[in-house]
Short mmCIF file of C-alpha atoms in Angstrom, two decimals:
data_model
loop_
_atom_site.label_atom_id
_atom_site.label_comp_id
_atom_site.label_asym_id
_atom_site.label_seq_id
_atom_site.Cartn_x
_atom_site.Cartn_y
_atom_site.Cartn_z
CA UNK S 120 0.65 -12.72 -28.95
CA UNK S 121 1.90 -12.27 -25.41
CA UNK S 122 2.75 -8.49 -25.64
CA UNK S 123 1.04 -5.45 -27.13
CA UNK S 124 2.70 -2.78 -29.16
CA UNK S 125 2.47 0.82 -28.50
CA UNK S 126 -0.10 1.47 -31.28
CA UNK S 127 -2.27 -0.64 -29.15
CA UNK S 128 -4.27 -2.71 -31.34
CA UNK S 129 -7.44 -3.77 -29.11
CA UNK S 130 -7.17 -7.53 -29.79
CA UNK S 131 -3.41 -7.48 -28.90
CA UNK S 132 -3.90 -5.49 -25.68
CA UNK S 133 -6.95 -7.92 -24.70
CA UNK S 134 -5.02 -11.04 -25.23
CA UNK S 135 -2.03 -9.67 -23.29
CA UNK S 136 -4.31 -9.04 -20.33
CA UNK S 137 -5.87 -12.56 -20.81
CA UNK S 138 -2.46 -14.14 -20.37
CA UNK S 139 -1.70 -12.44 -17.00
CA UNK S 140 -5.19 -12.43 -15.73
CA UNK S 141 -4.68 -15.07 -12.91
CA UNK S 142 -1.78 -13.46 -11.34
CA UNK S 143 -2.38 -9.86 -12.12
CA UNK S 144 -3.40 -8.36 -8.94
CA UNK S 145 -0.37 -10.01 -6.97
CA UNK S 146 2.18 -9.07 -9.52
CA UNK S 147 1.00 -5.49 -9.46
CA UNK S 148 1.41 -5.33 -5.62
CA UNK S 149 5.04 -6.67 -6.08
CA UNK S 150 5.85 -4.41 -8.91
CA UNK S 151 4.58 -1.26 -7.18
CA UNK S 152 6.23 -2.06 -3.86
CA UNK S 153 2.74 -2.12 -2.27
CA UNK S 154 1.55 1.24 -3.46
CA UNK S 155 -1.45 -0.11 -5.31
CA UNK S 156 -3.46 -0.59 -2.16
CA UNK S 157 -2.72 3.08 -1.23
CA UNK S 158 -3.85 4.32 -4.73
CA UNK S 159 -7.03 2.24 -4.67
CA UNK S 160 -7.86 3.90 -1.28
CA UNK S 161 -7.30 7.34 -2.91
CA UNK S 162 -9.34 6.43 -6.05
CA UNK S 163 -12.24 5.44 -3.64
CA UNK S 164 -12.08 8.74 -1.70
CA UNK S 165 -12.15 10.64 -4.90
CA UNK S 166 -15.11 8.87 -6.47
CA UNK S 167 -17.02 9.16 -3.13
CA UNK S 168 -19.51 6.53 -4.20
CA UNK S 169 -22.89 6.64 -2.16
CA UNK S 170 -25.77 4.20 -1.61
CA UNK S 171 -27.78 3.54 -4.62
CA UNK S 172 -25.50 5.56 -6.99
CA UNK S 173 -24.43 4.05 -10.15
CA UNK S 174 -20.69 3.73 -10.74
CA UNK S 175 -18.89 2.57 -13.85
CA UNK S 176 -15.58 0.99 -13.11
CA UNK S 177 -13.83 0.81 -16.58
CA UNK S 178 -10.96 -1.31 -17.16
CA UNK S 179 -11.88 -3.06 -13.95
CA UNK S 180 -10.08 -6.35 -14.73
CA UNK S 181 -10.77 -8.77 -11.87
CA UNK S 182 -12.68 -5.99 -9.93
CA UNK S 183 -10.36 -5.42 -7.15
CA UNK S 184 -10.71 -1.79 -7.90
CA UNK S 185 -14.64 -2.24 -7.81
CA UNK S 186 -15.11 -3.73 -4.26
CA UNK S 187 -14.62 -0.34 -2.46
CA UNK S 188 -17.57 1.21 -4.42
CA UNK S 189 -19.67 -1.76 -3.83
CA UNK S 190 -19.02 -1.57 -0.10
CA UNK S 191 -20.54 1.78 0.01
CA UNK S 192 -23.80 0.33 -1.15
CA UNK S 193 -23.45 1.77 -4.60
CA UNK S 194 -24.45 -0.14 -7.64
CA UNK S 195 -20.97 -0.70 -9.56
CA UNK S 196 -20.38 -2.08 -12.99
CA UNK S 197 -16.96 -3.53 -13.59
CA UNK S 198 -16.33 -3.43 -17.22
CA UNK S 199 -13.28 -4.61 -19.14
CA UNK S 200 -12.53 -5.75 -22.76
CA UNK S 201 -10.28 -8.76 -21.43
CA UNK S 202 -12.53 -11.69 -21.24
CA UNK S 203 -9.76 -13.46 -19.33
CA UNK S 204 -9.71 -10.67 -16.73
CA UNK S 205 -13.60 -10.89 -16.41
CA UNK S 206 -13.52 -14.65 -16.11
CA UNK S 207 -11.20 -14.53 -13.19
CA UNK S 208 -13.15 -11.74 -11.63
CA UNK S 209 -16.36 -13.41 -12.03
CA UNK S 210 -15.06 -16.55 -10.18
CA UNK S 211 -14.00 -14.49 -7.37
CA UNK S 212 -16.84 -12.09 -7.00
CA UNK S 213 -19.83 -13.69 -8.59
CA UNK S 214 -22.27 -11.11 -7.27
CA UNK S 215 -21.01 -8.28 -9.26
CA UNK S 216 -22.44 -7.45 -12.72
CA UNK S 217 -19.34 -7.95 -14.81
CA UNK S 218 -19.76 -6.51 -18.32
CA UNK S 219 -17.59 -6.80 -21.37
CA UNK S 220 -16.98 -3.62 -23.14
CA UNK S 221 -14.78 -1.48 -25.30
CA UNK S 222 -13.79 1.88 -23.70
CA UNK S 223 -14.29 3.46 -27.15
CA UNK S 224 -17.77 2.09 -27.62
CA UNK S 225 -19.47 1.53 -24.20
CA UNK S 226 -22.47 -0.76 -24.20
CA UNK S 227 -24.46 1.58 -21.98
CA UNK S 228 -27.17 4.20 -22.69
CA UNK S 229 -26.44 7.97 -22.33
CA UNK S 230 -26.53 9.51 -18.93
CA UNK S 231 -26.49 6.32 -17.07
CA UNK S 232 -23.94 6.77 -14.25
CA UNK S 233 -23.45 9.10 -11.29
CA UNK S 234 -19.59 8.49 -11.39
CA UNK S 235 -17.37 6.95 -13.88
CA UNK S 236 -13.81 5.88 -13.10
CA UNK S 237 -10.95 4.05 -14.69
CA UNK S 238 -7.54 3.16 -12.98
CA UNK S 239 -4.48 2.30 -14.83
CA UNK S 240 -6.49 1.53 -18.08
CA UNK S 241 -6.83 4.77 -20.15
CA UNK S 242 -3.24 4.41 -20.93
CA UNK S 243 -4.01 1.07 -22.79
CA UNK S 244 -7.02 2.35 -24.95
CA UNK S 245 -6.08 2.83 -28.61
CA UNK S 246 -8.03 6.14 -28.99
CA UNK S 247 -7.69 8.07 -25.54
CA UNK S 248 -9.96 10.95 -26.69
CA UNK S 249 -12.90 8.59 -27.91
CA UNK S 250 -12.68 6.90 -24.54
CA UNK S 251 -12.99 10.21 -22.63
CA UNK S 252 -15.89 11.21 -24.83
CA UNK S 253 -17.59 7.84 -24.18
CA UNK S 254 -17.26 8.28 -20.40
CA UNK S 255 -18.81 11.82 -20.58
CA UNK S 256 -21.68 10.40 -22.76
CA UNK S 257 -22.72 7.63 -20.21
CA UNK S 258 -22.25 10.00 -17.21
CA UNK S 259 -25.36 12.01 -16.00
CA UNK S 260 -25.38 15.64 -16.03
CA UNK S 261 -23.60 16.72 -12.75
CA UNK S 262 -21.87 13.37 -12.65
CA UNK S 263 -18.05 12.96 -12.02
CA UNK S 264 -15.09 11.28 -13.65
CA UNK S 265 -12.01 9.97 -11.77
CA UNK S 266 -8.99 8.73 -13.68
CA UNK S 267 -6.06 7.05 -11.87
CA UNK S 268 -2.98 6.70 -14.28
CA UNK S 269 0.63 6.55 -14.13
CA UNK S 270 1.99 9.95 -14.71
CA UNK S 271 5.43 11.97 -14.61
CA UNK S 272 7.19 12.50 -11.27
CA UNK S 273 7.50 16.13 -10.54
CA UNK S 274 11.04 16.11 -8.92
CA UNK S 275 13.38 15.80 -11.75
CA UNK S 276 16.06 13.64 -9.92
CA UNK S 277 13.27 11.34 -8.79
CA UNK S 278 11.98 11.18 -12.38
CA UNK S 279 15.26 9.92 -13.66
CA UNK S 280 15.59 7.17 -11.07
CA UNK S 281 11.91 6.24 -11.82
CA UNK S 282 12.46 5.86 -15.49
CA UNK S 283 15.42 3.79 -14.99
CA UNK S 284 13.46 1.51 -12.58
CA UNK S 285 10.74 1.18 -15.26
CA UNK S 286 13.18 0.03 -18.20
CA UNK S 287 15.77 -1.77 -16.20
CA UNK S 288 14.49 -3.03 -13.05
CA UNK S 289 10.85 -3.81 -13.75
CA UNK S 290 11.36 -6.53 -16.38
CA UNK S 291 13.50 -8.73 -14.34
CA UNK S 292 11.13 -8.49 -11.44
CA UNK S 293 8.30 -9.29 -13.61
CA UNK S 294 10.12 -12.21 -14.89
CA UNK S 295 10.34 -13.54 -11.26
CA UNK S 296 6.64 -12.97 -10.39
CA UNK S 297 4.65 -12.83 -13.54
CA UNK S 298 3.48 -15.59 -15.96
CA UNK S 299 4.23 -13.25 -18.78
CA UNK S 300 7.00 -10.78 -18.18
CA UNK S 301 6.89 -9.42 -21.82
CA UNK S 302 3.49 -7.92 -20.94
CA UNK S 303 5.10 -5.94 -18.31
CA UNK S 304 7.80 -4.57 -20.79
CA UNK S 305 4.98 -3.13 -22.71
CA UNK S 306 3.46 -1.64 -19.64
CA UNK S 307 6.64 0.03 -18.82
CA UNK S 308 7.06 1.50 -22.52
CA UNK S 309 3.47 2.66 -22.34
CA UNK S 310 4.06 4.58 -18.92
CA UNK S 311 6.98 6.40 -20.46
CA UNK S 312 5.07 7.33 -23.53
CA UNK S 313 2.02 8.68 -21.56
CA UNK S 314 1.02 12.33 -21.41
CA UNK S 315 1.89 14.35 -18.32
CA UNK S 316 -0.64 15.85 -15.88
CA UNK S 317 -1.29 19.09 -17.53
CA UNK S 318 -1.65 17.36 -21.19
CA UNK S 319 -4.22 14.81 -19.80
CA UNK S 320 -6.23 17.52 -18.01
CA UNK S 321 -6.31 19.36 -21.32
CA UNK S 322 -7.77 16.17 -23.00
CA UNK S 323 -10.45 15.94 -20.41
CA UNK S 324 -11.55 19.40 -21.09
CA UNK S 325 -11.59 18.84 -24.84
CA UNK S 326 -13.99 15.90 -24.20
CA UNK S 327 -16.28 18.25 -22.45
CA UNK S 328 -15.53 17.66 -18.80
CA UNK S 329 -15.56 20.83 -16.64
CA UNK S 330 -13.80 21.64 -13.33
CA UNK S 331 -10.83 19.48 -14.31
CA UNK S 332 -8.14 19.17 -11.65
CA UNK S 333 -5.55 16.64 -10.60
CA UNK S 334 -3.73 15.50 -7.59
CA UNK S 335 -0.26 13.76 -7.67
CA UNK S 336 0.40 10.59 -5.69
CA UNK S 337 3.61 9.26 -4.76
CA UNK S 338 5.45 12.17 -5.97
CA UNK S 339 3.58 12.22 -9.25
CA UNK S 340 4.41 8.51 -10.33
CA UNK S 341 0.49 8.42 -10.32
CA UNK S 342 -1.98 11.25 -10.88
CA UNK S 343 -5.71 11.54 -9.79
CA UNK S 344 -7.65 13.40 -12.43
CA UNK S 345 -11.21 14.57 -11.80
CA UNK S 346 -13.90 16.32 -13.66
CA UNK S 347 -17.65 16.91 -13.81
CA UNK S 348 -20.39 16.77 -16.63
CA UNK S 349 -22.07 20.11 -16.74
CA UNK S 350 -25.62 20.15 -15.88
#
């Protein structure tokens, strides 16, 4: 299995990411025209990790997204269900406590983390609402969630161009730089099928999060959603 289908069976998605783990970060930099580094900086600002705080970085992959949190002195747990990603990440960052886990059944106790975050991973979970409830469960009262995910560009002409890029330009570029271009066809399809900013905000509220808000990055190509667990 080299490509997951849009019903997002967990074993299909995990296998797909196992296949691309070695070159995943480099490929993303190319396909996003370097924007991933900017987005990671904005996530780090939004999470606002502090020394001794506990941070869960879900769908962390090789833990590139976890490093800014660790740099603040926070205790960060990179968690992913792709064993291939975790293996590559552990080889690069052996000091981090990589943990295998399913977003819908997290292997952590209630009220464990000061902050929970997931970047470009919620879209690949089979049951989005279950994942949002699990993130809520493992967050301490007063803690926060930050979700960075592809979204809907706000300017209609740009939205049309962006959609054309995803389905026409992205696959041939992925063929040139990725070991598994079929995986990036799935990723493009999953981005197009993903809810827009207000719809995701509503789902966060339904999962129990309060003070939910979002901020668009790169014209809405990506959105940062934030929320808090009531005390």
